[in-house]
mmCIF file of C-alpha atoms in Angstrom:
data_model
loop_
_atom_site.group_PDB
_atom_site.id
_atom_site.type_symbol
_atom_site.label_atom_id
_atom_site.label_comp_id
_atom_site.label_asym_id
_atom_site.label_seq_id
_atom_site.Cartn_x
_atom_site.Cartn_y
_atom_site.Cartn_z
ATOM 1 C CA MET E 12 0.021 0.065 0.058
ATOM 2 C CA GLN E 13 2.753 2.562 1.074
ATOM 3 C CA THR E 14 4.715 1.857 -2.412
ATOM 4 C CA PHE E 15 1.581 2.846 -4.422
ATOM 5 C CA TRP E 16 1.082 5.967 -2.520
ATOM 6 C CA ASN E 17 4.751 6.892 -2.447
ATOM 7 C CA LYS E 18 4.614 6.579 -6.197
ATOM 8 C CA LEU E 19 1.848 8.533 -6.529
ATOM 9 C CA ALA E 20 3.091 11.327 -4.358
ATOM 10 C CA SER E 21 6.516 11.284 -6.247
ATOM 11 C CA HIS E 22 5.010 11.565 -9.817
ATOM 12 C CA ALA E 23 1.557 13.381 -9.438
ATOM 13 C CA TYR E 24 2.930 16.598 -10.240
ATOM 14 C CA ARG E 25 4.994 15.430 -13.097
ATOM 15 C CA GLN E 26 2.774 13.267 -15.442
ATOM 16 C CA PRO E 27 2.048 14.665 -18.838
ATOM 17 C CA ILE E 28 -1.531 15.573 -19.232
ATOM 18 C CA LEU E 29 -2.114 12.396 -21.655
ATOM 19 C CA GLU E 30 -1.200 10.239 -18.653
ATOM 20 C CA TYR E 31 -3.760 11.524 -16.620
ATOM 21 C CA LYS E 32 -6.700 8.993 -17.121
ATOM 22 C CA SER E 33 -4.632 6.018 -16.809
ATOM 23 C CA TRP E 34 -3.575 7.365 -13.287
ATOM 24 C CA MET E 35 -7.027 7.978 -12.323
ATOM 25 C CA LEU E 36 -7.833 4.433 -13.664
ATOM 26 C CA GLU E 37 -5.073 2.980 -11.473
ATOM 27 C CA LEU E 38 -5.920 4.867 -8.395
ATOM 28 C CA THR E 39 -9.415 3.883 -8.384
ATOM 29 C CA HIS E 40 -8.226 0.147 -8.897
ATOM 30 C CA HIS E 41 -5.990 0.274 -5.942
ATOM 31 C CA LEU E 42 -8.818 1.906 -3.927
ATOM 32 C CA LEU E 43 -11.694 -0.189 -4.871
ATOM 33 C CA VAL E 44 -10.179 -3.573 -5.700
ATOM 34 C CA GLY E 45 -6.554 -3.865 -5.317
ATOM 35 C CA GLU E 46 -5.976 -2.220 -1.960
ATOM 36 C CA LYS E 47 -9.395 -3.528 -0.502
ATOM 37 C CA SER E 48 -7.702 -6.127 1.871
ATOM 38 C CA ALA E 49 -5.052 -3.862 2.964
ATOM 39 C CA PHE E 50 -7.658 -1.173 4.013
ATOM 40 C CA SER E 51 -9.747 -3.745 5.805
ATOM 41 C CA LYS E 52 -6.713 -5.074 7.710
ATOM 42 C CA SER E 53 -5.328 -1.875 8.544
ATOM 43 C CA PRO E 54 -5.707 -0.313 11.859
ATOM 44 C CA ASN E 55 -5.201 3.049 10.295
ATOM 45 C CA MET E 56 -7.949 2.411 7.706
ATOM 46 C CA THR E 57 -9.517 5.937 8.418
ATOM 47 C CA SER E 58 -6.667 7.758 8.067
ATOM 48 C CA MET E 59 -5.689 6.063 4.930
ATOM 49 C CA GLY E 60 -9.023 6.672 3.377
ATOM 50 C CA SER E 61 -8.542 10.399 4.205
ATOM 51 C CA LEU E 62 -5.393 10.354 2.361
ATOM 52 C CA ALA E 63 -6.914 8.564 -0.442
ATOM 53 C CA GLY E 64 -9.442 11.274 -0.624
ATOM 54 C CA PHE E 65 -6.870 14.024 -0.444
ATOM 55 C CA TRP E 66 -5.068 12.585 -3.388
ATOM 56 C CA ILE E 67 -8.203 12.317 -5.356
ATOM 57 C CA LEU E 68 -9.118 15.834 -4.614
ATOM 58 C CA ALA E 69 -5.522 17.172 -5.387
ATOM 59 C CA LEU E 70 -5.460 15.205 -8.666
ATOM 60 C CA LEU E 71 -9.070 16.669 -9.790
ATOM 61 C CA THR E 72 -8.001 20.162 -8.800
ATOM 62 C CA LEU E 73 -4.739 19.915 -10.882
ATOM 63 C CA HIS E 74 -6.091 18.240 -13.867
ATOM 64 C CA GLY E 75 -9.863 18.971 -14.044
ATOM 65 C CA ALA E 76 -9.452 21.255 -16.741
ATOM 66 C CA ASP E 77 -7.955 18.777 -18.943
ATOM 67 C CA VAL E 78 -10.605 15.991 -18.488
ATOM 68 C CA GLY E 79 -13.586 18.204 -17.919
ATOM 69 C CA GLU E 80 -15.456 20.291 -20.592
ATOM 70 C CA CYS E 81 -13.973 23.780 -19.367
ATOM 71 C CA GLN E 82 -10.687 24.933 -18.982
ATOM 72 C CA ARG E 83 -10.263 27.548 -16.162
ATOM 73 C CA ASN E 84 -7.598 30.224 -15.222
ATOM 74 C CA SER E 85 -6.105 30.870 -12.102
ATOM 75 C CA LEU E 86 -9.299 32.845 -11.191
ATOM 76 C CA ASN E 87 -11.416 29.737 -11.637
ATOM 77 C CA GLU E 88 -12.933 31.212 -14.681
ATOM 78 C CA PRO E 89 -13.298 29.758 -18.254
ATOM 79 C CA ASP E 90 -9.953 30.462 -20.193
ATOM 80 C CA VAL E 91 -10.826 32.251 -23.321
ATOM 81 C CA PRO E 92 -7.843 34.583 -24.601
ATOM 82 C CA PHE E 93 -9.379 37.856 -25.656
ATOM 83 C CA PRO E 94 -9.240 40.000 -27.773
ATOM 84 C CA PRO E 95 -8.125 38.666 -30.942
ATOM 85 C CA ALA E 96 -5.442 40.841 -32.801
ATOM 86 C CA TYR E 97 -6.115 43.077 -35.749
ATOM 87 C CA PRO E 98 -5.311 41.342 -38.882
ATOM 88 C CA THR E 99 -1.856 42.817 -40.578
ATOM 89 C CA PRO E 100 0.476 41.701 -43.279
ATOM 90 C CA LEU E 101 2.474 40.206 -40.507
ATOM 91 C CA ASN E 102 0.035 37.829 -38.936
ATOM 92 C CA LEU E 103 -2.141 37.265 -42.163
ATOM 93 C CA ALA E 104 -0.263 34.103 -43.152
ATOM 94 C CA ALA E 105 -0.793 32.616 -39.665
ATOM 95 C CA ILE E 106 -4.448 33.691 -39.644
ATOM 96 C CA CYS E 107 -5.022 31.552 -42.757
ATOM 97 C CA HIS E 108 -2.968 28.562 -42.306
ATOM 98 C CA HIS E 109 -2.996 27.894 -38.742
ATOM 99 C CA GLY E 110 -6.785 28.251 -38.112
ATOM 100 C CA GLN E 111 -7.297 24.746 -37.142
ATOM 101 C CA GLY E 112 -4.711 24.893 -34.654
ATOM 102 C CA ARG E 113 -6.152 27.717 -32.576
ATOM 103 C CA PRO E 114 -9.070 27.051 -30.029
ATOM 104 C CA ARG E 115 -12.681 27.193 -30.614
ATOM 105 C CA TYR E 116 -15.377 27.319 -27.890
ATOM 106 C CA PRO E 117 -18.471 24.726 -28.268
ATOM 107 C CA ALA E 118 -21.151 24.860 -25.814
ATOM 108 C CA SER E 119 -19.489 21.921 -23.921
ATOM 109 C CA PHE E 120 -16.458 23.936 -22.996
ATOM 110 C CA PHE E 121 -18.216 26.087 -20.511
ATOM 111 C CA PRO E 122 -20.029 25.062 -17.264
ATOM 112 C CA SER E 123 -23.543 24.503 -17.368
ATOM 113 C CA SER E 124 -24.488 27.810 -15.551
ATOM 114 C CA GLY E 125 -22.960 31.210 -15.184
ATOM 115 C CA ALA E 126 -19.812 32.387 -17.093
ATOM 116 C CA SER E 127 -22.059 34.008 -19.664
ATOM 117 C CA HIS E 128 -19.570 36.813 -20.337
ATOM 118 C CA PHE E 129 -16.742 34.283 -21.297
ATOM 119 C CA ARG E 130 -19.405 32.316 -23.488
ATOM 120 C CA ARG E 131 -19.876 35.776 -25.391
ATOM 121 C CA ARG E 132 -16.023 36.116 -25.752
ATOM 122 C CA GLY E 133 -16.023 32.273 -27.176
ATOM 123 C CA ASN E 134 -18.780 32.907 -29.516
ATOM 124 C CA ALA E 135 -16.987 35.881 -30.893
ATOM 125 C CA ILE E 136 -14.021 33.923 -31.399
ATOM 126 C CA ASN E 137 -15.934 30.978 -33.150
ATOM 127 C CA ARG E 138 -17.575 33.389 -35.459
ATOM 128 C CA LEU E 139 -14.345 35.148 -36.301
ATOM 129 C CA GLU E 140 -12.474 32.087 -37.124
ATOM 130 C CA SER E 141 -15.349 31.044 -39.228
ATOM 131 C CA TRP E 142 -15.442 34.333 -40.977
ATOM 132 C CA TYR E 143 -11.492 34.070 -41.469
ATOM 133 C CA SER E 144 -11.842 30.736 -43.138
ATOM 134 C CA PHE E 145 -14.206 32.331 -45.620
ATOM 135 C CA CYS E 146 -11.683 35.011 -46.293
ATOM 136 C CA CYS E 147 -8.903 32.846 -46.750
ATOM 137 C CA SER E 148 -10.556 30.220 -49.003
ATOM 138 C CA GLY E 149 -10.065 32.118 -52.294
ATOM 139 C CA GLN E 150 -13.725 33.165 -52.523
ATOM 140 C CA VAL E 151 -12.929 36.683 -52.284
ATOM 141 C CA GLY E 152 -9.832 36.809 -54.149
ATOM 142 C CA GLN E 153 -6.486 35.283 -54.247
ATOM 143 C CA GLU E 154 -4.352 38.525 -53.651
ATOM 144 C CA ASP E 155 -2.981 39.058 -50.115
ATOM 145 C CA SER E 156 -4.326 42.591 -50.108
ATOM 146 C CA GLN E 157 -8.041 41.499 -50.746
ATOM 147 C CA ILE E 158 -7.560 38.554 -48.289
ATOM 148 C CA LEU E 159 -6.337 41.063 -45.630
ATOM 149 C CA CYS E 160 -9.172 43.395 -46.391
ATOM 150 C CA CYS E 161 -11.672 40.747 -46.001
ATOM 151 C CA THR E 162 -10.128 39.523 -42.576
ATOM 152 C CA ARG E 163 -9.949 43.065 -41.338
ATOM 153 C CA GLN E 164 -13.900 43.635 -42.216
ATOM 154 C CA ALA E 165 -14.448 40.157 -40.360
ATOM 155 C CA TRP E 166 -12.507 41.337 -37.444
ATOM 156 C CA LYS E 167 -14.479 44.583 -36.905
ATOM 157 C CA GLN E 168 -17.816 42.901 -37.576
ATOM 158 C CA ALA E 169 -17.244 40.108 -35.108
ATOM 159 C CA LEU E 170 -16.219 42.573 -32.477
ATOM 160 C CA SER E 171 -19.046 44.897 -33.289
ATOM 161 C CA GLN E 172 -21.842 42.036 -32.872
ATOM 162 C CA PHE E 173 -19.725 41.075 -29.653
ATOM 163 C CA CYS E 174 -20.449 44.529 -28.363
ATOM 164 C CA VAL E 175 -24.007 44.147 -29.205
ATOM 165 C CA GLU E 176 -24.409 41.189 -27.370
ATOM 166 C CA GLU E 177 -22.670 42.791 -24.217
ATOM 167 C CA TYR E 178 -24.899 45.607 -24.261
ATOM 168 C CA SER E 179 -28.023 43.184 -24.366
ATOM 169 C CA THR E 180 -27.501 42.016 -20.809
ATOM 170 C CA MET E 181 -27.783 43.605 -17.514
ATOM 171 C CA THR E 182 -23.946 43.329 -16.574
ATOM 172 C CA LEU E 183 -21.135 45.889 -17.457
ATOM 173 C CA PRO E 184 -20.116 45.585 -21.114
ATOM 174 C CA TYR E 185 -16.438 44.582 -22.076
ATOM 175 C CA GLU E 186 -14.390 47.861 -21.827
ATOM 176 C CA CYS E 187 -13.640 48.302 -25.309
ATOM 177 C CA CYS E 188 -17.307 48.344 -26.257
ATOM 178 C CA GLU E 189 -17.747 51.674 -24.357
ATOM 179 C CA ASP E 190 -15.605 53.465 -27.023
ATOM 180 C CA ARG E 191 -16.647 54.293 -30.456
ATOM 181 C CA GLY E 192 -15.187 54.731 -33.654
ATOM 182 C CA ASP E 193 -11.422 54.273 -33.951
ATOM 183 C CA ALA E 194 -10.905 54.317 -30.246
ATOM 184 C CA ARG E 195 -12.843 51.035 -30.027
ATOM 185 C CA TRP E 196 -10.661 49.253 -32.530
ATOM 186 C CA THR E 197 -7.442 50.731 -30.845
ATOM 187 C CA CYS E 198 -8.705 49.253 -27.521
ATOM 188 C CA PHE E 199 -9.414 45.911 -28.895
ATOM 189 C CA ASP E 200 -5.977 45.832 -30.344
ATOM 190 C CA SER E 201 -4.233 46.191 -27.250
ATOM 191 C CA GLU E 202 -2.858 43.888 -24.483
ATOM 192 C CA LEU E 203 -3.210 40.865 -26.810
ATOM 193 C CA PRO E 204 -2.915 37.325 -25.778
ATOM 194 C CA ASN E 205 -2.098 36.112 -29.208
ATOM 195 C CA PRO E 206 -0.863 38.945 -31.598
ATOM 196 C CA ASP E 207 0.726 36.516 -33.908
ATOM 197 C CA TYR E 208 -2.298 34.224 -34.166
ATOM 198 C CA SER E 209 -0.041 31.233 -33.497
ATOM 199 C CA PRO E 210 -1.443 27.613 -32.967
ATOM 200 C CA VAL E 211 -1.498 25.949 -29.874
ATOM 201 C CA PRO E 212 0.873 22.928 -30.013
ATOM 202 C CA GLY E 213 -0.753 19.679 -30.308
ATOM 203 C CA TYR E 214 -4.388 21.049 -30.754
ATOM 204 C CA THR E 215 -6.789 20.415 -33.419
ATOM 205 C CA ALA E 216 -9.905 22.553 -33.333
ATOM 206 C CA PRO E 217 -13.198 20.775 -32.890
ATOM 207 C CA ALA E 218 -15.866 20.863 -35.639
ATOM 208 C CA VAL E 219 -17.847 24.042 -35.082
ATOM 209 C CA PRO E 220 -20.759 24.978 -37.426
ATOM 210 C CA ALA E 221 -20.064 27.789 -40.019
ATOM 211 C CA GLN E 222 -21.139 31.090 -38.709
ATOM 212 C CA PRO E 223 -23.558 33.115 -40.814
ATOM 213 C CA GLY E 224 -23.850 37.036 -40.656
ATOM 214 C CA PHE E 225 -20.401 38.093 -42.451
ATOM 215 C CA SER E 226 -21.002 40.616 -45.204
ATOM 216 C CA PHE E 227 -17.874 41.381 -47.442
ATOM 217 C CA ASN E 228 -17.707 44.588 -49.178
ATOM 218 C CA ALA E 229 -14.907 44.621 -51.648
ATOM 219 C CA ASN E 230 -15.606 48.164 -52.589
ATOM 220 C CA ALA E 231 -14.523 49.029 -49.060
ATOM 221 C CA CYS E 232 -11.078 47.906 -49.692
#
């Protein structure tokens, strides 16, 4: 019994994410089957049971974001990096070629209740990535200048819709939505979590339905 718990204690904080489920299966096996006799024979059954409960809680706390439906940040909120960066000639290639490597936020990503503000952020990202795909598909043109113009229109339209949704609630809106005109876009294009539109290593975006509502105006380019 002690060997197993020593093993768990020494490795719990070092195991890669992909091994977590196997660890939990091993833990469950030792608790419910493999170590049953040890628990029943031990005069310290209560204390050992408490130790088991502690490790289960610790592991779930450490890795719950990886096996659950919702990743959370240090404030225990859904982790939705926001806002997206303004498209430029420097990040356009990444926008078009690494879209499937950037996060999407299906409904299952969020907790069953609350987190409505983060849901709106996630919806805005999903919408924008969908519209980026359209811009990069070749349907609006083959020249980088045309594609860039399309992605910039998509960016503004997606964030404008986000602000409309922010004002449709009784909560305080996202701070950039309080600005108007160029000031709003300057605000959104600051303090960016991913200015280069870099993909997440090892991540492949789940299938998310194409988002309607984007209107590309070639005459505005």
